[in-house]
CSV table of N, CA and C in Angstrom, one decimal:
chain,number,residue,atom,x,y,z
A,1,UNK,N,0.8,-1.2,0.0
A,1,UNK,CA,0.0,0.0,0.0
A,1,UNK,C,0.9,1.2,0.0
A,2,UNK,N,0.8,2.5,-0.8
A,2,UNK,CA,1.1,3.4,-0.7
A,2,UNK,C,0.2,4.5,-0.4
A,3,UNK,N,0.6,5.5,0.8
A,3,UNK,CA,-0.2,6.7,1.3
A,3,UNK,C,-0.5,7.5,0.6
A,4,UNK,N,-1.7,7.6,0.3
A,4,UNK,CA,-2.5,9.2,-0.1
A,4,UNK,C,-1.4,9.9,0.3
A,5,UNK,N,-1.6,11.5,-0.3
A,5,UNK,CA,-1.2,12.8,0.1
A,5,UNK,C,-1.8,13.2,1.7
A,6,UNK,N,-3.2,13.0,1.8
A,6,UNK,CA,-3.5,13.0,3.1
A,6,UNK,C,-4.1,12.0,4.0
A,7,UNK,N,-3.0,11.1,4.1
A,7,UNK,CA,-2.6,10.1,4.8
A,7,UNK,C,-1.4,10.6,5.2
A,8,UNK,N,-0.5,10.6,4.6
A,8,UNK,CA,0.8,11.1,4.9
A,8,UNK,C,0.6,12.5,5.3
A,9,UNK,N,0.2,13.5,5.1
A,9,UNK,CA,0.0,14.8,6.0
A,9,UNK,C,-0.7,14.7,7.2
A,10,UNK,N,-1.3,13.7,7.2
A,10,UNK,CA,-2.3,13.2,8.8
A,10,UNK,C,-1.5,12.5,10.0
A,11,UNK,N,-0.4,11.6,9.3
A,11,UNK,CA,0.4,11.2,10.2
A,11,UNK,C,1.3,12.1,10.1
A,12,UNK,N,2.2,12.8,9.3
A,12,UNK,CA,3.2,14.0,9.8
A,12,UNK,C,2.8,14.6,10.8
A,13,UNK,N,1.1,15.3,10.9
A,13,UNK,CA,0.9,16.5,11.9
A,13,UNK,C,1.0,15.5,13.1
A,14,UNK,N,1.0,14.3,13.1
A,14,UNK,CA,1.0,13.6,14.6
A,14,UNK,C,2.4,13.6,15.1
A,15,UNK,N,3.3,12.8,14.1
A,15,UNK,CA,4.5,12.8,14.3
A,15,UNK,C,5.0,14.2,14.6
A,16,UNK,N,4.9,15.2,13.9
A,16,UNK,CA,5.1,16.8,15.0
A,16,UNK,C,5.1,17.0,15.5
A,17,UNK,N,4.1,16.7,16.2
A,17,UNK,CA,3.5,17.1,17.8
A,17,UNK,C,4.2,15.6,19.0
A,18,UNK,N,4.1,14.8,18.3
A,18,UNK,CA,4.7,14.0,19.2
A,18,UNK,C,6.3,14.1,19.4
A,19,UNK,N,7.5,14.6,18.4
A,19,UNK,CA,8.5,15.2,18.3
A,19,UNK,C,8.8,15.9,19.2
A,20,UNK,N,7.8,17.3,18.9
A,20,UNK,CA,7.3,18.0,20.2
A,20,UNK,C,7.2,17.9,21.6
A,21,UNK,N,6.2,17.0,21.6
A,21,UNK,CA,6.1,16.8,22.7
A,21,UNK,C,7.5,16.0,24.0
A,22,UNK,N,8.0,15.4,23.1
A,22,UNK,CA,9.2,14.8,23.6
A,22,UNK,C,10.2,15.6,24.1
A,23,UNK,N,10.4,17.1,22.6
A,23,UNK,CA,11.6,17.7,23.2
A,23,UNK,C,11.2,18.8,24.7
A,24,UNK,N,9.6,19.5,24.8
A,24,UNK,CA,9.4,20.1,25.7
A,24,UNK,C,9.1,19.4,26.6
A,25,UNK,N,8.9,18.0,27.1
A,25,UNK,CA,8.8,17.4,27.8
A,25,UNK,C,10.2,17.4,28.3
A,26,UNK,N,11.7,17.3,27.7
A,26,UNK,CA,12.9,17.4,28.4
A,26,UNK,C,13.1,18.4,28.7
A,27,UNK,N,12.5,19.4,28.1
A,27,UNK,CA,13.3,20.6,28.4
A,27,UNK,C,12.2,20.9,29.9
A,28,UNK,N,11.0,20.9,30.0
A,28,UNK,CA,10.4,21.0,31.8
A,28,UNK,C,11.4,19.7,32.8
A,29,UNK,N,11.4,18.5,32.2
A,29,UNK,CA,12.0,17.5,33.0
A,29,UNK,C,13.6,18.2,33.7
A,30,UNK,N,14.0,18.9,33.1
A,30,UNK,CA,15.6,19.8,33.1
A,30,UNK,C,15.2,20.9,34.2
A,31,UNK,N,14.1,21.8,34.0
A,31,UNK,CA,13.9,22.5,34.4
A,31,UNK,C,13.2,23.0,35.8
A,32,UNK,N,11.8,21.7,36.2
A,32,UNK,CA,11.4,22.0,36.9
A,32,UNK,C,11.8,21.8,38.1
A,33,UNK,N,11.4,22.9,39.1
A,33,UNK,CA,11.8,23.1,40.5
A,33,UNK,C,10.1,23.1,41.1
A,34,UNK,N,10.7,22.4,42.7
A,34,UNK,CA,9.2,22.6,44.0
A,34,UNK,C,9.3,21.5,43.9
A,35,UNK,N,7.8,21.7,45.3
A,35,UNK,CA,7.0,20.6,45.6
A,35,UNK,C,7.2,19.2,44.9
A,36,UNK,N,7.1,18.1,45.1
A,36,UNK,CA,7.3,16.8,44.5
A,36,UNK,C,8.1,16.6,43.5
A,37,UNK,N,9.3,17.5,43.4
A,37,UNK,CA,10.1,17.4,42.2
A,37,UNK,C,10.4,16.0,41.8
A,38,UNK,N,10.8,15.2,42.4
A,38,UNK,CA,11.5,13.8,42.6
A,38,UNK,C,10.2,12.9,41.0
A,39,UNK,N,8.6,12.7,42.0
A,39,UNK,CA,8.0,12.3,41.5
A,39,UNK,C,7.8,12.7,40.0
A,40,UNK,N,7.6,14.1,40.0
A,40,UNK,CA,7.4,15.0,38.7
A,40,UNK,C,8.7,14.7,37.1
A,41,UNK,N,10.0,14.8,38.0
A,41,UNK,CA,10.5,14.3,37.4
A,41,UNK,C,10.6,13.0,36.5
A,42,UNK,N,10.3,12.2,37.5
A,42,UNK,CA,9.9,10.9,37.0
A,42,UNK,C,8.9,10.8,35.8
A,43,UNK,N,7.9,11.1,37.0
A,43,UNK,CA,6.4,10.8,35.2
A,43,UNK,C,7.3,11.6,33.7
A,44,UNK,N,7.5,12.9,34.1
A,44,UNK,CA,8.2,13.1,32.5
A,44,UNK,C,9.1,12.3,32.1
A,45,UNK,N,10.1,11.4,32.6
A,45,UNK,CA,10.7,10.6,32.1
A,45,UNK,C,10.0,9.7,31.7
A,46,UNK,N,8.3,9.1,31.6
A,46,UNK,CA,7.4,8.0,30.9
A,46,UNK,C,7.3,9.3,29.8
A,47,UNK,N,6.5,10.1,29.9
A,47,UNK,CA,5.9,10.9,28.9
A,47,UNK,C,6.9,11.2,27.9
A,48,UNK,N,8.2,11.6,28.2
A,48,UNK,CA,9.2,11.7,27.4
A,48,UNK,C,9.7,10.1,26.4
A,49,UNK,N,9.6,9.1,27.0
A,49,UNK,CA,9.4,7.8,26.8
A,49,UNK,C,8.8,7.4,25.3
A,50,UNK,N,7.1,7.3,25.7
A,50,UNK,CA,6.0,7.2,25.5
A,50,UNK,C,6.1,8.0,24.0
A,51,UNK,N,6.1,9.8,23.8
A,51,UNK,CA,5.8,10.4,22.8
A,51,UNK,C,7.2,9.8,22.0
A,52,UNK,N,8.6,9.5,22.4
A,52,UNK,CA,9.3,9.0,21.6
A,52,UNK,C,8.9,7.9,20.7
A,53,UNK,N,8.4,6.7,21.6
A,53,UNK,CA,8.0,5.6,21.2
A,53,UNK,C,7.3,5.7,19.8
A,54,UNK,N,5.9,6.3,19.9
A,54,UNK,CA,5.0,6.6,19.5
A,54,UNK,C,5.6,7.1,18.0
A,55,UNK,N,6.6,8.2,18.3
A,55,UNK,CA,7.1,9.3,17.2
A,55,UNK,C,7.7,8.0,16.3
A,56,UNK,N,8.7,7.2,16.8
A,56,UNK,CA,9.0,6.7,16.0
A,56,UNK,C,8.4,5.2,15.4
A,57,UNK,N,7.3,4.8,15.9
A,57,UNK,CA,6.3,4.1,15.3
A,57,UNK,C,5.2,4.8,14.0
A,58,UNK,N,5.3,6.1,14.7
A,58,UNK,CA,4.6,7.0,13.1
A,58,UNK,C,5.4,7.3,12.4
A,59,UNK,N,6.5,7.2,12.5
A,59,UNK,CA,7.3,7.5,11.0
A,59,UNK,C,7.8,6.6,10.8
A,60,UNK,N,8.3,5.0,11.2
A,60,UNK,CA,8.3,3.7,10.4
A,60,UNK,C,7.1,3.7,9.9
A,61,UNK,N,5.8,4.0,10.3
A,61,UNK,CA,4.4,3.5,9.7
A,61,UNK,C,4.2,4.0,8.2
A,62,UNK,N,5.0,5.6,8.5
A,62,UNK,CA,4.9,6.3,7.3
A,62,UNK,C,5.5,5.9,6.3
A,63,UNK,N,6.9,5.7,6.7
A,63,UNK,CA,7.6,4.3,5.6
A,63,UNK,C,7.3,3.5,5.3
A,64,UNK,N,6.5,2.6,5.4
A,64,UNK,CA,6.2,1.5,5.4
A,64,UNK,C,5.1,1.6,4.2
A,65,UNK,N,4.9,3.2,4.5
A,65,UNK,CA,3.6,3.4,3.5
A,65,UNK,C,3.9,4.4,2.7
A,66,UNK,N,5.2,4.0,2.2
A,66,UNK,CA,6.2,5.5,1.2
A,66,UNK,C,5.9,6.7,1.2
A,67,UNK,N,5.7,7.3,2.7
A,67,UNK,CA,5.8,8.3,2.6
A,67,UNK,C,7.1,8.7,3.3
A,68,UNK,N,7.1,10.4,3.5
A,68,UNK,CA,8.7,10.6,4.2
A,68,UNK,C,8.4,11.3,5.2
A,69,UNK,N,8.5,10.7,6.4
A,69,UNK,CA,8.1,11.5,7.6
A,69,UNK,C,9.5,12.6,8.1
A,70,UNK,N,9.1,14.3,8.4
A,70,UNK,CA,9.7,14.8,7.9
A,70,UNK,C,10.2,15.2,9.8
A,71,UNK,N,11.1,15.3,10.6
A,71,UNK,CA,11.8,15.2,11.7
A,71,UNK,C,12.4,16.5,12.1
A,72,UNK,N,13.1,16.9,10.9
A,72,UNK,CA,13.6,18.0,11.1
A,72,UNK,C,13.5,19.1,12.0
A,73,UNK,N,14.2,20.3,12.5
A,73,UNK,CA,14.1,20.7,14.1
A,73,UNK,C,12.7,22.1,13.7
A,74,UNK,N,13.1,22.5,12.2
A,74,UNK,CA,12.5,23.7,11.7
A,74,UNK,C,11.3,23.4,11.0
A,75,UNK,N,11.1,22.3,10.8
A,75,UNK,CA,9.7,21.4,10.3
A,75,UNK,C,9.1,21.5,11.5
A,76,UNK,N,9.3,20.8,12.6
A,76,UNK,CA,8.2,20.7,13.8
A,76,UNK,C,8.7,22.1,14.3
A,77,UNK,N,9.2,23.2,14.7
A,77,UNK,CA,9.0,24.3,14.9
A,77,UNK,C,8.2,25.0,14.8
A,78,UNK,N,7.9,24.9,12.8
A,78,UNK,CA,6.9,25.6,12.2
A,78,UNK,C,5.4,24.8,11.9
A,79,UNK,N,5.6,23.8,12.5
A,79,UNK,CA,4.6,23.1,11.9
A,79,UNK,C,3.5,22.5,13.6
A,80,UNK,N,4.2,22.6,14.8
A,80,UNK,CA,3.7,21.8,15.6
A,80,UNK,C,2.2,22.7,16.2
A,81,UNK,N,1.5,22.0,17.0
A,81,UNK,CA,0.4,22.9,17.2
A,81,UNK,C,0.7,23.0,18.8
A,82,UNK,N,2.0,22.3,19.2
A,82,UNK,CA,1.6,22.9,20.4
A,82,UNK,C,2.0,24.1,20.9
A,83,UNK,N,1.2,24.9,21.8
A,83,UNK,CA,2.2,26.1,22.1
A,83,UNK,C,3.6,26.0,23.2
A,84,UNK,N,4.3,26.9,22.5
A,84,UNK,CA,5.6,27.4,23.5
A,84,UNK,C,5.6,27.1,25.0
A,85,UNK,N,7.0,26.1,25.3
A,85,UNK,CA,7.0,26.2,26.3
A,85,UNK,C,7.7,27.4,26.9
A,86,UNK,N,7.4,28.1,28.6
A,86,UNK,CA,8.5,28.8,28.6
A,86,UNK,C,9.7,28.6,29.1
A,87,UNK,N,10.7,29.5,28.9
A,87,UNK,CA,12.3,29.3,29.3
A,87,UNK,C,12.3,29.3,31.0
A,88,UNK,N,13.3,28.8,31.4
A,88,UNK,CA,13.8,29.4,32.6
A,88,UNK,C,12.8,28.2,33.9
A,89,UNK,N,13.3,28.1,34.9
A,89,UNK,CA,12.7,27.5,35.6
A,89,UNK,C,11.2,27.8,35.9
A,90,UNK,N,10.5,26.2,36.1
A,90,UNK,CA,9.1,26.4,36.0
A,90,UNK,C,8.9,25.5,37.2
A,91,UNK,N,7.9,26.1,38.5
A,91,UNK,CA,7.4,25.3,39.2
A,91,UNK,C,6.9,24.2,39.0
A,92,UNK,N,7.2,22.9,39.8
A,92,UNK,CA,6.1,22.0,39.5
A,92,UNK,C,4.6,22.4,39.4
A,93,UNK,N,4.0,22.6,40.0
A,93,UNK,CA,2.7,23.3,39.7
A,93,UNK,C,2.4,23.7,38.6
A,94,UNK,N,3.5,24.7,38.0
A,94,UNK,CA,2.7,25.1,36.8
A,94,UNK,C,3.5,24.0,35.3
A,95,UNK,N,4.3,23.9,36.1
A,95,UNK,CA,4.8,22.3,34.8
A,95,UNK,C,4.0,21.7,34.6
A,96,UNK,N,2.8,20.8,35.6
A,96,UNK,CA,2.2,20.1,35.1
A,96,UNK,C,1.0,20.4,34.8
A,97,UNK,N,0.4,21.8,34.6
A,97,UNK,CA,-0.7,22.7,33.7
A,97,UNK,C,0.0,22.8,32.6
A,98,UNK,N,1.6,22.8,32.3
A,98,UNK,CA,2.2,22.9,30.9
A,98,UNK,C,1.5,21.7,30.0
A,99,UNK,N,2.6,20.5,30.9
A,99,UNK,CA,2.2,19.2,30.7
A,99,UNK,C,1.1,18.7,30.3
A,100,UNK,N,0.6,19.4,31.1
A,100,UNK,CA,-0.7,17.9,31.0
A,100,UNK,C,-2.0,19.0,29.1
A,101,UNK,N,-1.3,20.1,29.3
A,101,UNK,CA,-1.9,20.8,28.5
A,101,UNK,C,-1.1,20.9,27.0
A,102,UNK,N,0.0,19.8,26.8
A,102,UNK,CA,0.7,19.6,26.0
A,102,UNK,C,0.2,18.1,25.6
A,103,UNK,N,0.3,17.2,26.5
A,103,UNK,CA,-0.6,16.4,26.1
A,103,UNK,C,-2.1,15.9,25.6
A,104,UNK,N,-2.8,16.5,26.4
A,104,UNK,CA,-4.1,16.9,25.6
A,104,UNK,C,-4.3,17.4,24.2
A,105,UNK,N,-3.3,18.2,23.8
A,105,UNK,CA,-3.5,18.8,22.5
A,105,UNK,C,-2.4,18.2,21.2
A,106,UNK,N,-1.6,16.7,22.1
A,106,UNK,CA,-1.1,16.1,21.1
A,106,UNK,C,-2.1,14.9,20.9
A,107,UNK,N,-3.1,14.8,22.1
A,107,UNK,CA,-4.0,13.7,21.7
A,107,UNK,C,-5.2,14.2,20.7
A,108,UNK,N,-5.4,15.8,20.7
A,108,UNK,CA,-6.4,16.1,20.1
A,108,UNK,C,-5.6,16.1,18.5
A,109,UNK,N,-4.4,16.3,18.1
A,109,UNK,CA,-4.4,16.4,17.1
A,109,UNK,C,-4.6,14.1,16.2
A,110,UNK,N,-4.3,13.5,17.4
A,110,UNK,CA,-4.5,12.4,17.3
A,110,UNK,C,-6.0,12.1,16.7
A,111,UNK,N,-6.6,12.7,17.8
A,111,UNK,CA,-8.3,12.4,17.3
A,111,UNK,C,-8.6,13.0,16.0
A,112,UNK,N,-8.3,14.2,16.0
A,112,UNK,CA,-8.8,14.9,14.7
A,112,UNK,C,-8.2,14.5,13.4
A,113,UNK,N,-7.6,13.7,13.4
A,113,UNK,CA,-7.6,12.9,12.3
A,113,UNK,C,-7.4,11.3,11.9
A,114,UNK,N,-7.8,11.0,13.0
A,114,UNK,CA,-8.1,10.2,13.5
A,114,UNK,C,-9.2,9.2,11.8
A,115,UNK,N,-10.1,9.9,11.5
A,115,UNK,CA,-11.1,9.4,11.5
A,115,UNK,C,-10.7,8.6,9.3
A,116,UNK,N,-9.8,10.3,9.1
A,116,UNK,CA,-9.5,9.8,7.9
A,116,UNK,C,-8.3,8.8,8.1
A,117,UNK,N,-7.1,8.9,8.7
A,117,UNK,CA,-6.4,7.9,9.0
A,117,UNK,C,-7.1,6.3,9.0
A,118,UNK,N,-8.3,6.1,9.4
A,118,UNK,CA,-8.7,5.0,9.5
A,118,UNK,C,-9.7,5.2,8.5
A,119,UNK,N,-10.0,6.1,7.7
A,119,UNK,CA,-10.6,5.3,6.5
A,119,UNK,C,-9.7,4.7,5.3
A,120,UNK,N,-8.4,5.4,5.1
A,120,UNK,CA,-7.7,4.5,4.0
A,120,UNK,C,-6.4,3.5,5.3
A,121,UNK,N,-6.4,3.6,6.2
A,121,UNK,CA,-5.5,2.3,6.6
A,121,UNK,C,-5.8,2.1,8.5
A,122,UNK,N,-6.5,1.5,8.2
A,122,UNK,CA,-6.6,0.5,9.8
A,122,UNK,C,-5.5,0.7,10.6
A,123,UNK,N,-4.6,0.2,10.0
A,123,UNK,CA,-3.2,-0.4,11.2
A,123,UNK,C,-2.6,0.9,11.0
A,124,UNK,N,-3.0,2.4,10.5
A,124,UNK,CA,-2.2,3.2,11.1
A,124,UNK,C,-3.3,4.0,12.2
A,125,UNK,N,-4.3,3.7,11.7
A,125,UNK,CA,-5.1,4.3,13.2
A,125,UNK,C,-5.1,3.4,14.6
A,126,UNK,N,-4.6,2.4,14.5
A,126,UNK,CA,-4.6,1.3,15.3
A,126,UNK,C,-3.3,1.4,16.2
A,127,UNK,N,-1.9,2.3,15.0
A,127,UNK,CA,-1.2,3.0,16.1
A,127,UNK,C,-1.6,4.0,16.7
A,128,UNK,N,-2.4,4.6,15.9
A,128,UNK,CA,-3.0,6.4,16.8
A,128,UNK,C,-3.9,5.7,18.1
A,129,UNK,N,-4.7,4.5,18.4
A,129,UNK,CA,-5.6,3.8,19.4
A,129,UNK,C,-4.6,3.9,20.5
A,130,UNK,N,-3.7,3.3,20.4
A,130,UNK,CA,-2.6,2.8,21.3
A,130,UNK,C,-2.2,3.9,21.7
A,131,UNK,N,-1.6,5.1,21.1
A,131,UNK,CA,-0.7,6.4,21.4
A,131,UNK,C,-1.8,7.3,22.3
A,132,UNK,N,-3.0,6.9,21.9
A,132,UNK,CA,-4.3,7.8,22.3
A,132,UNK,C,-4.4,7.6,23.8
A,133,UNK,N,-4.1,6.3,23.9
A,133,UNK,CA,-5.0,5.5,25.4
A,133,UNK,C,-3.2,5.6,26.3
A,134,UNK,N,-2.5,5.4,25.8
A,134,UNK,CA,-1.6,5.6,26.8
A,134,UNK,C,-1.3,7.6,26.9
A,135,UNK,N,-1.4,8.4,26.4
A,135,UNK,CA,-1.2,9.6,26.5
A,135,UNK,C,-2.2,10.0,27.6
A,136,UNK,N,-3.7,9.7,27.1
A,136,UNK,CA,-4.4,10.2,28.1
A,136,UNK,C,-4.3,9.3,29.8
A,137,UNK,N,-3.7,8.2,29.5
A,137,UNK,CA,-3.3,8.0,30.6
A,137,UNK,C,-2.5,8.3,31.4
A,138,UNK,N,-0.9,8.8,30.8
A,138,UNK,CA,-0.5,9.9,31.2
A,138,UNK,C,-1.0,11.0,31.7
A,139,UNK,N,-2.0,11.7,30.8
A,139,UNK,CA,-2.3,13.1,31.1
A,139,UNK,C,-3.0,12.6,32.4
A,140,UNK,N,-3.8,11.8,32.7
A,140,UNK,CA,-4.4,11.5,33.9
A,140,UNK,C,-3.4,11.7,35.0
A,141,UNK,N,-2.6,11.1,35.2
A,141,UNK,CA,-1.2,10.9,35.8
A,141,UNK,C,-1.0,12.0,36.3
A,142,UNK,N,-0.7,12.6,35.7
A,142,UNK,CA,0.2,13.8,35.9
A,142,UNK,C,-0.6,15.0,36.1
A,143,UNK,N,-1.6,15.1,35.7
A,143,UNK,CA,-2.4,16.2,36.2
A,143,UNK,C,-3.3,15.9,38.0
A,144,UNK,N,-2.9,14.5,38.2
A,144,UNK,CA,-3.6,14.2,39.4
A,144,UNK,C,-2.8,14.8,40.6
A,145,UNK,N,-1.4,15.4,40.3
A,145,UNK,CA,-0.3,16.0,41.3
A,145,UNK,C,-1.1,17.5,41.7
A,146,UNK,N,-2.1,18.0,40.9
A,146,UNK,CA,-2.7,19.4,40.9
A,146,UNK,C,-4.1,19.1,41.2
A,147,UNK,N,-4.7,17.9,41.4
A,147,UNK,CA,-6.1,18.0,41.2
A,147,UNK,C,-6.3,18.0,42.8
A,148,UNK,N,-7.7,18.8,43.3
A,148,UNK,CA,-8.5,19.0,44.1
A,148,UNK,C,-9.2,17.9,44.6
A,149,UNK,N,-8.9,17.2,46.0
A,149,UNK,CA,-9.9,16.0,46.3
A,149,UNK,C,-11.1,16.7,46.6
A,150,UNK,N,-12.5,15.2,46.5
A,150,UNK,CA,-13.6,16.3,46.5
A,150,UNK,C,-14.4,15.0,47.4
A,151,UNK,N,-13.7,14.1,48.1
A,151,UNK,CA,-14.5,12.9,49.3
A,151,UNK,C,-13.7,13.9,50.7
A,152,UNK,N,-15.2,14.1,51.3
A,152,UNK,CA,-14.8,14.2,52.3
A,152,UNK,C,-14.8,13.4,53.5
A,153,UNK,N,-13.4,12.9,54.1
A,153,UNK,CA,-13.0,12.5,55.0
A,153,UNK,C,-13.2,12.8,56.3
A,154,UNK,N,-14.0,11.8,56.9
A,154,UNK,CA,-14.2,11.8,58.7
A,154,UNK,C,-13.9,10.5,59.3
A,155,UNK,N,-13.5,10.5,60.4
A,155,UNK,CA,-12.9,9.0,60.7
A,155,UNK,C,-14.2,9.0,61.9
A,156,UNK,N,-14.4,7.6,61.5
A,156,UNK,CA,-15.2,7.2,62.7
A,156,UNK,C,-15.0,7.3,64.0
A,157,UNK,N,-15.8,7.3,64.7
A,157,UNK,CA,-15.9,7.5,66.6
A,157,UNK,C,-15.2,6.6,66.9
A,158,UNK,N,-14.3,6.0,67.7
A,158,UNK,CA,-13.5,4.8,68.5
A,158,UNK,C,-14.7,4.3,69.2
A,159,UNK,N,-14.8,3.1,69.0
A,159,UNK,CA,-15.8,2.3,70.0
A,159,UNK,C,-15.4,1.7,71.3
């Protein structure tokens, strides 16, 4: 099988963002200072993991399907949708509003094309399934270090 024009532009914009995602994911993992650093550090080393994995499962796929998935530093610069991370040390706190809002919008560009990817080739949206379900499992993850509990806790009377 060889890729449509947009088949191969469907998986590029993922592989971008997944590129992406990888390199601002090191550059917060470098950067972030506070509260739970230790742990924080860590999940970005899965997420950093994960979007590599992924990146390079979409661009063998793309091979596989003669197209040329395009890597370059000025290609996903100009091309990625996520926004800017910023310079300079970043609280954990607001690292993982970076995060988790980096992720999100590398799963949305997953879904949003999602639908043509699976009408001319199965087994490449079958990688976008897999990239989809572990990202937002991630994003779960990692945004759980900021979320608000909402059970309120009372201990029983001693008998």
């Amino acid at each position: 099988m060889k890729a449509s024009p947009t088949l191969a532009s469907n998986l590029q914009m993922v592989l971008t963002d997944l590129v992406e995602l990888h390199v601002q994911g090191k550059q917060a993992h470098w950067n972030i200072v506070g509260t739970n650093f230790r742990d924080l550090h860590l999940q970005l080393d899965e997420i950093i993991a994960s979007a590599r994995l992924f990146a390079d499962q979409t661009a063998e796929r793309m091979r596989a399907l003669h197209a040329l998935p395009d890597g370059r530093s000025q290609t996903i610069a100009a091309d990625t949708r996520l926004a800017e991370l910023p310079g300079g040390l970043i609280s954990t706190k607001d690292a993982v509003k970076l995060v988790t809002a980096r992720l999100e919008r590398t799963v949305k560009t997953m879904r949003d094309v999602h639908d043509e990817v699976d009408d001319e080739d199965p087994t490449s949206a079958d990688l976008l399934h897999a990239a989809i379900e572990r990202l937002e499992q991630l994003t779960w993850m990692v945004n759980a270090e900021t979320m608000t509990p909402s059970a309120a806790v009372t201990e029983p009377a001693e008998k």
